[in-house]
Amino acid sequence: MPGRHHLFVPGPTNIPDAVLRAMHVASEDHRSVAFPELVMPLLADVRELFDTRDGEVLLFPSSGTGGWEAALTNVLPPGAHVLMPCAGQFATLWSDTARRLGYDVVTLPDTEWGDAPSPAAVTRFLATAKDSIAAVLVVHNETSTGVTADIPALRAAIDAAGSDGLLLVDGVSSIASLPYHHDAWGVDVAITGSQKGLMMPAGLALLALSSRAIAATAHGAPRAYFDIPQMLRQNATGYFPYTPPLPLLHGLRCALDLLNGEGMPAVFARHARLASGVRAAVSAWGLSLCCREPQHYSDTVSTVMLPDGVDGNRLLAHAFRRYDLSLGGGLGPLSGRAFRIGHLGDLNEGMLLAALGLIEMTLRDFGVDLRESGVAAAQSAWRGAVT
Ligand SMILES: *Cc1c(COP(=O)(O)O)cnc(C)c1O
């Protein structure tokens, strides 16, 4: 089809032309004396991205899933008990990863898809747990439901129970788009990936570890490729223990320059502003979000529930074939019942207006009775936000 494809899945996100160009590089010697000139400033800027002074940051060649595995195996001894208080597809997948690595994962039965993890429930559970819980795993922004967790409140909940559990945070669809403060929030390990807020292809997992988490690596589980102490020793002089994905490092350099050029506070404000317009559209259509509580609405992804009788999978296929529009599908129990709009990364109002317009046409094609125009509602929301 002529024209540009409209990519509105919540990752991988649109790659800016400058990042695409930056990745078009010839191979180079990653053992050369000059190589640290690329690596050292990159690690310094990744440290800023996670907002950590006390901790350490590192990059693994991997998607976010590998970041989960690296986080777990480095800081948790074999068989450790961990708590997963979140509900959603990524919470489920991270829990499965942990189980397959031999960890004992407990979930909270009262948390349902669309709910945010409850700090009070975490404190209650930890205060009465039979086994000592070595870590609490939290998905900061659950990309399947469009729910953003309150990380500082969850840290406080762990402390309130008198637990010395580590706090592990999946920030794959939040970091670089939503505010994130590793040290101030008391997070021990945070994970993100290159293909969401960082506007790159998949292939880099970025991690931040607190000094407590670094100390815990001395008593972790067996691991080889994802060994964090080995990576940190090499990174200290600007090198990697194995061949790093050079184009991705150059892409990351460019993406961080773009983000820092805009300014992280402005990046966060843009995501909040764009998300409010998307939510205005959903509400004008008369549809509802999967996320139940407004204070947990995600500013990077909105999961929209479809009216009964509309087949979400057919709707997505129609949007793709007829309008060149990619939306996220409903995941897990939401399959066929919801669609997701990714509004993170290299985006502005104009791009989102196109997406909302095409969604409106798609919904009408499927006979959904829309209350009002979502496009008009988004326009009003965004025009009102201009001062
Ligand atoms: C995208 C995503 C992941 C990572 O998935 P990969 O495909 O392995 O990069 C993990 N957690 C969340 C919340 C995500 O949105």
Short mmCIF file of C-alpha atoms and ligand atoms in Angstrom, two decimals:
data_model
loop_
_atom_site.label_atom_id
_atom_site.label_comp_id
_atom_site.label_asym_id
_atom_site.label_seq_id
_atom_site.Cartn_x
_atom_site.Cartn_y
_atom_site.Cartn_z
CA MET A 1 0.00 0.00 0.00
CA PRO A 2 1.35 3.49 -0.76
CA GLY A 3 2.02 5.91 2.08
CA ARG A 4 3.33 5.16 5.52
CA HIS A 5 2.16 2.32 7.69
CA HIS A 6 0.58 3.46 10.95
CA LEU A 7 2.30 1.56 13.74
CA PHE A 8 0.39 1.86 17.00
CA VAL A 9 1.29 -1.33 18.79
CA PRO A 10 2.81 -0.75 22.24
CA GLY A 11 6.20 -1.93 21.03
CA PRO A 12 8.11 -2.15 18.89
CA THR A 13 7.50 1.56 18.43
CA ASN A 14 8.24 3.91 15.54
CA ILE A 15 11.96 4.41 14.97
CA PRO A 16 12.96 8.03 14.24
CA ASP A 17 14.82 8.49 10.94
CA ALA A 18 17.86 9.80 12.81
CA VAL A 19 18.03 6.57 14.83
CA LEU A 20 17.65 4.46 11.67
CA ARG A 21 20.52 6.37 10.07
CA ALA A 22 22.67 6.12 13.20
CA MET A 23 22.37 2.33 13.11
CA HIS A 24 23.61 2.16 9.51
CA VAL A 25 27.27 1.71 10.42
CA ALA A 26 30.13 -0.37 9.19
CA SER A 27 31.52 -2.97 11.57
CA GLU A 28 34.24 -1.82 13.89
CA ASP A 29 36.73 -3.34 16.28
CA HIS A 30 35.07 -3.67 19.67
CA ARG A 31 38.48 -4.33 21.27
CA SER A 32 40.05 -1.17 19.85
CA VAL A 33 41.54 1.54 22.06
CA ALA A 34 38.81 3.91 20.77
CA PHE A 35 35.81 1.72 21.60
CA PRO A 36 35.39 2.98 25.20
CA GLU A 37 34.74 6.45 23.75
CA LEU A 38 31.40 5.08 22.57
CA VAL A 39 30.65 2.89 25.59
CA MET A 40 31.54 5.09 28.56
CA PRO A 41 29.29 8.09 27.71
CA LEU A 42 26.53 5.65 26.75
CA LEU A 43 26.60 4.01 30.18
CA ALA A 44 26.71 7.44 31.86
CA ASP A 45 23.57 8.48 29.98
CA VAL A 46 21.80 5.18 30.71
CA ARG A 47 22.51 5.89 34.39
CA GLU A 48 20.69 9.23 33.97
CA LEU A 49 17.83 7.48 32.20
CA PHE A 50 17.25 5.23 35.22
CA ASP A 51 18.03 8.18 37.51
CA THR A 52 20.56 6.30 39.60
CA ARG A 53 23.77 7.58 41.18
CA ASP A 54 24.27 4.85 43.76
CA GLY A 55 23.58 1.91 41.49
CA GLU A 56 25.08 0.34 38.39
CA VAL A 57 23.64 0.09 34.89
CA LEU A 58 24.39 -2.38 32.12
CA LEU A 59 23.25 -3.53 28.71
CA PHE A 60 22.76 -7.09 27.51
CA PRO A 61 22.19 -8.10 23.90
CA SER A 62 18.67 -9.48 24.40
CA SER A 63 15.02 -8.53 24.33
CA GLY A 64 13.25 -7.60 27.56
CA THR A 65 12.55 -11.26 28.36
CA GLY A 66 16.29 -11.89 28.70
CA GLY A 67 16.39 -8.91 31.06
CA TRP A 68 13.89 -10.72 33.31
CA GLU A 69 16.10 -13.80 33.35
CA ALA A 70 19.24 -11.74 34.03
CA ALA A 71 17.55 -9.93 36.91
CA LEU A 72 16.26 -13.09 38.57
CA THR A 73 19.31 -15.36 38.24
CA ASN A 74 21.82 -12.73 39.36
CA VAL A 75 20.20 -11.59 42.59
CA LEU A 76 18.15 -14.60 43.75
CA PRO A 77 19.56 -17.90 45.01
CA PRO A 78 18.16 -21.08 43.43
CA GLY A 79 14.66 -21.91 44.63
CA ALA A 80 14.03 -18.52 46.29
CA HIS A 81 10.45 -17.51 47.07
CA VAL A 82 9.18 -14.44 45.22
CA LEU A 83 5.90 -12.53 45.24
CA MET A 84 4.17 -11.34 42.06
CA PRO A 85 1.40 -8.93 43.10
CA CYS A 86 0.49 -7.83 39.54
CA ALA A 87 -2.06 -9.24 37.09
CA GLY A 88 -1.69 -9.19 33.31
CA GLN A 89 0.08 -10.90 30.45
CA PHE A 90 3.56 -9.58 31.25
CA ALA A 91 3.15 -10.38 34.95
CA THR A 92 2.16 -13.90 33.88
CA LEU A 93 5.09 -14.28 31.48
CA TRP A 94 7.61 -12.95 34.01
CA SER A 95 6.17 -15.34 36.64
CA ASP A 96 6.47 -18.22 34.16
CA THR A 97 10.09 -17.28 33.47
CA ALA A 98 10.80 -17.31 37.20
CA ARG A 99 9.10 -20.71 37.65
CA ARG A 100 11.02 -22.23 34.77
CA LEU A 101 14.22 -21.04 36.45
CA GLY A 102 13.18 -22.93 39.58
CA TYR A 103 11.87 -20.06 41.71
CA ASP A 104 8.76 -20.40 43.82
CA VAL A 105 6.35 -17.69 42.65
CA VAL A 106 3.35 -16.71 44.76
CA THR A 107 0.62 -14.56 43.23
CA LEU A 108 -2.08 -12.57 45.03
CA PRO A 109 -5.48 -14.17 44.31
CA ASP A 110 -7.49 -10.95 44.71
CA THR A 111 -5.74 -9.03 41.95
CA GLU A 112 -7.48 -9.20 38.59
CA TRP A 113 -6.59 -8.01 35.10
CA GLY A 114 -7.25 -4.26 35.04
CA ASP A 115 -6.33 -3.85 38.73
CA ALA A 116 -3.12 -2.23 39.88
CA PRO A 117 -1.04 -4.15 42.45
CA SER A 118 -2.29 -3.22 45.92
CA PRO A 119 0.34 -1.97 48.42
CA ALA A 120 -1.92 -2.93 51.33
CA ALA A 121 -2.27 -6.49 50.02
CA VAL A 122 1.52 -6.71 49.60
CA THR A 123 2.10 -5.64 53.21
CA ARG A 124 -0.56 -8.09 54.48
CA PHE A 125 0.92 -10.94 52.49
CA LEU A 126 4.54 -10.28 53.47
CA ALA A 127 3.70 -9.81 57.15
CA THR A 128 2.09 -13.26 57.32
CA ALA A 129 4.05 -15.21 54.69
CA LYS A 130 5.25 -18.65 55.87
CA ASP A 131 8.34 -18.54 53.69
CA SER A 132 10.66 -15.61 53.63
CA ILE A 133 10.09 -13.71 50.38
CA ALA A 134 13.38 -12.85 48.70
CA ALA A 135 11.91 -10.47 46.14
CA VAL A 136 8.75 -8.76 45.01
CA LEU A 137 8.39 -8.58 41.21
CA VAL A 138 6.43 -5.62 39.90
CA VAL A 139 5.46 -4.75 36.35
CA HIS A 140 5.60 -0.95 36.41
CA ASN A 141 3.41 -0.56 33.35
CA GLU A 142 1.37 -3.64 32.44
CA THR A 143 1.25 -3.41 28.66
CA SER A 144 -1.64 -5.87 28.35
CA THR A 145 -4.08 -3.96 30.54
CA GLY A 146 -2.80 -0.37 30.39
CA VAL A 147 -2.26 -0.21 34.16
CA THR A 148 0.61 1.71 35.78
CA ALA A 149 1.67 0.59 39.26
CA ASP A 150 2.69 2.95 42.06
CA ILE A 151 6.29 1.86 42.64
CA PRO A 152 7.13 4.08 45.65
CA ALA A 153 3.95 2.89 47.40
CA LEU A 154 4.92 -0.74 46.78
CA ARG A 155 8.44 -0.14 48.16
CA ALA A 156 6.85 1.43 51.25
CA ALA A 157 4.52 -1.58 51.52
CA ILE A 158 7.48 -3.99 51.51
CA ASP A 159 9.27 -1.94 54.16
CA ALA A 160 6.11 -1.62 56.26
CA ALA A 161 5.92 -5.41 56.51
CA GLY A 162 9.45 -5.49 57.94
CA SER A 163 10.52 -7.54 54.90
CA ASP A 164 14.03 -7.29 53.51
CA GLY A 165 12.80 -8.45 50.09
CA LEU A 166 14.36 -6.95 47.00
CA LEU A 167 12.13 -4.94 44.66
CA LEU A 168 12.48 -6.00 41.01
CA VAL A 169 10.72 -3.79 38.48
CA ASP A 170 9.85 -4.47 34.85
CA GLY A 171 9.97 -1.01 33.29
CA VAL A 172 9.98 -2.18 29.68
CA SER A 173 6.97 -0.11 28.59
CA SER A 174 7.52 2.74 31.05
CA ILE A 175 11.19 3.72 31.30
CA ALA A 176 12.05 6.58 28.89
CA SER A 177 8.33 7.44 28.59
CA LEU A 178 6.96 7.66 32.15
CA PRO A 179 8.79 9.14 35.16
CA TYR A 180 11.13 6.60 36.74
CA HIS A 181 13.55 7.24 39.64
CA HIS A 182 15.58 4.18 40.58
CA ASP A 183 17.30 5.49 43.73
CA ALA A 184 14.51 7.69 45.06
CA TRP A 185 11.95 4.90 44.65
CA GLY A 186 14.14 2.29 46.34
CA VAL A 187 14.11 -0.15 43.42
CA ASP A 188 16.75 -2.90 43.49
CA VAL A 189 16.66 -4.12 39.91
CA ALA A 190 14.93 -2.41 36.98
CA ILE A 191 14.72 -3.75 33.45
CA THR A 192 13.87 -2.10 30.19
CA GLY A 193 14.19 -2.97 26.51
CA SER A 194 15.25 -0.97 23.47
CA GLN A 195 12.06 -1.26 21.40
CA LYS A 196 9.56 0.79 23.41
CA GLY A 197 10.28 4.23 24.90
CA LEU A 198 13.81 4.12 23.49
CA MET A 199 12.41 4.03 19.92
CA MET A 200 14.81 1.36 18.64
CA PRO A 201 14.54 -2.19 17.36
CA ALA A 202 14.41 -4.94 19.97
CA GLY A 203 17.79 -6.32 20.93
CA LEU A 204 19.06 -4.49 24.00
CA ALA A 205 17.98 -5.20 27.56
CA LEU A 206 18.99 -2.36 29.87
CA LEU A 207 19.23 -2.95 33.62
CA ALA A 208 19.86 -0.87 36.71
CA LEU A 209 20.91 -2.44 40.03
CA SER A 210 21.03 -0.89 43.50
CA SER A 211 24.08 -1.50 45.68
CA ARG A 212 22.02 -4.07 47.63
CA ALA A 213 21.25 -5.87 44.38
CA ILE A 214 24.91 -5.79 43.38
CA ALA A 215 25.81 -7.34 46.74
CA ALA A 216 23.13 -10.01 46.21
CA THR A 217 24.80 -11.16 42.97
CA ALA A 218 27.36 -12.97 45.18
CA HIS A 219 24.59 -15.40 46.21
CA GLY A 220 22.61 -15.72 42.98
CA ALA A 221 21.82 -18.74 40.84
CA PRO A 222 24.01 -20.27 38.11
CA ARG A 223 24.19 -18.09 35.00
CA ALA A 224 26.79 -17.55 32.31
CA TYR A 225 25.84 -15.31 29.40
CA PHE A 226 23.80 -13.04 31.68
CA ASP A 227 26.40 -12.80 34.46
CA ILE A 228 26.17 -9.25 35.80
CA PRO A 229 29.47 -9.10 37.75
CA GLN A 230 31.34 -10.21 34.62
CA MET A 231 29.57 -7.53 32.55
CA LEU A 232 30.28 -4.82 35.14
CA ARG A 233 33.99 -5.72 35.29
CA GLN A 234 34.30 -5.34 31.51
CA ASN A 235 32.08 -2.23 31.35
CA ALA A 236 34.29 -0.50 33.91
CA THR A 237 36.93 -0.11 31.19
CA GLY A 238 34.47 0.45 28.34
CA TYR A 239 34.32 -3.07 26.93
CA PHE A 240 31.97 -6.06 26.81
CA PRO A 241 32.70 -9.71 27.65
CA TYR A 242 31.47 -10.69 24.15
CA THR A 243 30.71 -8.97 20.86
CA PRO A 244 28.16 -6.22 21.48
CA PRO A 245 25.50 -5.40 18.83
CA LEU A 246 27.26 -2.34 17.41
CA PRO A 247 24.40 -0.88 15.36
CA LEU A 248 22.18 -0.98 18.45
CA LEU A 249 24.78 0.84 20.52
CA HIS A 250 24.92 3.58 17.88
CA GLY A 251 21.13 3.64 17.75
CA LEU A 252 21.00 3.99 21.52
CA ARG A 253 23.48 6.88 21.38
CA CYS A 254 21.19 8.68 18.94
CA ALA A 255 17.96 7.84 20.83
CA LEU A 256 19.38 9.11 24.12
CA ASP A 257 20.54 12.30 22.37
CA LEU A 258 17.02 12.82 20.99
CA LEU A 259 15.42 12.25 24.39
CA ASN A 260 17.90 14.47 26.20
CA GLY A 261 17.53 17.12 23.49
CA GLU A 262 13.79 17.22 24.15
CA GLY A 263 14.45 16.98 27.91
CA MET A 264 13.10 14.08 29.98
CA PRO A 265 10.52 16.24 31.82
CA ALA A 266 9.18 17.31 28.39
CA VAL A 267 9.19 13.68 27.19
CA PHE A 268 7.11 12.63 30.23
CA ALA A 269 4.77 15.62 29.77
CA ARG A 270 4.29 14.77 26.08
CA HIS A 271 3.33 11.18 26.91
CA ALA A 272 0.86 12.40 29.55
CA ARG A 273 -0.65 14.91 27.12
CA LEU A 274 -0.97 12.43 24.24
CA ALA A 275 -2.49 9.81 26.55
CA SER A 276 -5.12 12.25 27.82
CA GLY A 277 -6.27 12.86 24.24
CA VAL A 278 -6.49 9.13 23.54
CA ARG A 279 -8.56 8.64 26.69
CA ALA A 280 -10.83 11.54 25.67
CA ALA A 281 -11.42 9.75 22.36
CA VAL A 282 -12.21 6.42 24.03
CA SER A 283 -14.66 8.07 26.34
CA ALA A 284 -16.31 10.01 23.46
CA TRP A 285 -16.79 6.74 21.60
CA GLY A 286 -18.64 5.43 24.66
CA LEU A 287 -16.12 2.61 25.16
CA SER A 288 -14.33 1.74 28.38
CA LEU A 289 -10.75 1.06 29.35
CA CYS A 290 -9.56 -2.20 30.90
CA CYS A 291 -7.78 -0.26 33.67
CA ARG A 292 -10.28 0.27 36.46
CA GLU A 293 -8.85 3.13 38.49
CA PRO A 294 -8.11 6.48 36.78
CA GLN A 295 -5.03 7.12 38.93
CA HIS A 296 -3.48 3.99 37.36
CA TYR A 297 -4.29 4.82 33.72
CA SER A 298 -1.18 4.23 31.66
CA ASP A 299 0.26 7.12 29.68
CA THR A 300 1.96 4.73 27.22
CA VAL A 301 -0.77 2.25 26.29
CA SER A 302 -4.57 2.18 26.44
CA THR A 303 -6.43 -1.12 26.43
CA VAL A 304 -9.93 -0.51 25.07
CA MET A 305 -12.71 -3.02 25.73
CA LEU A 306 -14.89 -3.90 22.74
CA PRO A 307 -18.68 -4.23 22.96
CA ASP A 308 -19.95 -7.83 23.16
CA GLY A 309 -20.32 -9.44 19.76
CA VAL A 310 -17.43 -7.62 18.11
CA ASP A 311 -14.59 -9.98 17.21
CA GLY A 312 -11.41 -8.13 18.14
CA ASN A 313 -9.16 -10.36 16.09
CA ARG A 314 -11.15 -9.76 12.89
CA LEU A 315 -11.28 -6.05 13.71
CA LEU A 316 -7.48 -5.88 13.98
CA ALA A 317 -7.02 -7.77 10.72
CA HIS A 318 -9.40 -5.34 8.97
CA ALA A 319 -7.55 -2.30 10.38
CA PHE A 320 -4.29 -3.76 9.12
CA ARG A 321 -5.42 -4.74 5.64
CA ARG A 322 -7.87 -1.95 4.86
CA TYR A 323 -6.28 1.03 6.63
CA ASP A 324 -2.62 0.06 7.04
CA LEU A 325 -3.00 0.45 10.80
CA SER A 326 -1.40 -1.83 13.39
CA LEU A 327 -3.02 -1.94 16.80
CA GLY A 328 -2.19 -4.22 19.70
CA GLY A 329 -4.55 -7.14 20.19
CA GLY A 330 -6.12 -8.26 23.44
CA LEU A 331 -3.76 -10.64 25.22
CA GLY A 332 -4.56 -13.71 27.30
CA PRO A 333 -8.16 -13.60 28.57
CA LEU A 334 -8.67 -10.33 26.65
CA SER A 335 -7.96 -11.99 23.29
CA GLY A 336 -10.67 -10.94 20.83
CA ARG A 337 -12.35 -8.74 23.46
CA ALA A 338 -10.10 -5.69 23.47
CA PHE A 339 -7.61 -3.75 21.40
CA ARG A 340 -4.62 -1.74 22.53
CA ILE A 341 -3.37 1.62 21.33
CA GLY A 342 0.33 2.13 21.93
CA HIS A 343 1.05 5.82 22.50
CA LEU A 344 4.71 5.82 23.38
CA GLY A 345 7.95 6.72 21.71
CA ASP A 346 8.40 8.93 18.66
CA LEU A 347 4.85 10.29 18.50
CA ASN A 348 2.94 13.53 18.27
CA GLU A 349 -0.66 14.70 18.08
CA GLY A 350 -0.86 14.48 14.29
CA MET A 351 0.20 10.85 14.19
CA LEU A 352 -2.28 9.96 16.91
CA LEU A 353 -5.11 11.84 15.18
CA ALA A 354 -4.51 9.67 12.12
CA ALA A 355 -4.64 6.55 14.27
CA LEU A 356 -7.77 7.64 16.13
CA GLY A 357 -9.44 8.54 12.82
CA LEU A 358 -8.63 5.13 11.37
CA ILE A 359 -9.80 3.37 14.55
CA GLU A 360 -13.05 5.28 14.32
CA MET A 361 -13.55 4.08 10.73
CA THR A 362 -12.66 0.52 11.68
CA LEU A 363 -15.12 0.49 14.59
CA ARG A 364 -17.89 1.89 12.35
CA ASP A 365 -17.09 -0.73 9.69
CA PHE A 366 -17.80 -3.32 12.38
CA GLY A 367 -21.13 -1.72 13.26
CA VAL A 368 -20.03 -0.33 16.61
CA ASP A 369 -22.38 2.48 17.54
CA LEU A 370 -20.03 5.30 18.51
CA ARG A 371 -21.50 7.98 20.74
CA GLU A 372 -19.40 10.87 19.47
CA SER A 373 -16.30 11.46 17.42
CA GLY A 374 -13.16 10.46 19.29
CA VAL A 375 -11.06 12.50 16.88
CA ALA A 376 -12.96 15.68 17.80
CA ALA A 377 -12.65 14.86 21.50
CA ALA A 378 -8.90 14.34 21.20
CA GLN A 379 -8.55 17.58 19.25
CA SER A 380 -10.38 19.47 22.01
CA ALA A 381 -8.29 17.80 24.71
CA TRP A 382 -5.05 18.71 22.99
CA ARG A 383 -6.08 22.23 21.98
CA GLY A 384 -7.13 22.87 25.58
CA ALA A 385 -3.75 21.68 26.79
CA VAL A 386 -1.91 24.34 24.79
CA THR A 387 -1.14 27.48 26.78
C1 LIG B 1 7.41 -5.57 25.72
C2 LIG B 1 7.44 -5.95 27.16
C3 LIG B 1 8.36 -6.89 27.67
C4 LIG B 1 9.48 -7.50 26.90
O1 LIG B 1 9.24 -8.33 25.91
P1 LIG B 1 10.35 -8.70 24.84
O2 LIG B 1 9.51 -9.03 23.67
O3 LIG B 1 11.12 -9.84 25.37
O4 LIG B 1 11.23 -7.50 24.65
C5 LIG B 1 8.38 -7.12 29.02
N1 LIG B 1 7.54 -6.50 29.84
C6 LIG B 1 6.66 -5.59 29.41
C7 LIG B 1 5.78 -4.90 30.41
C8 LIG B 1 6.58 -5.28 28.06
O5 LIG B 1 5.71 -4.36 27.63
#
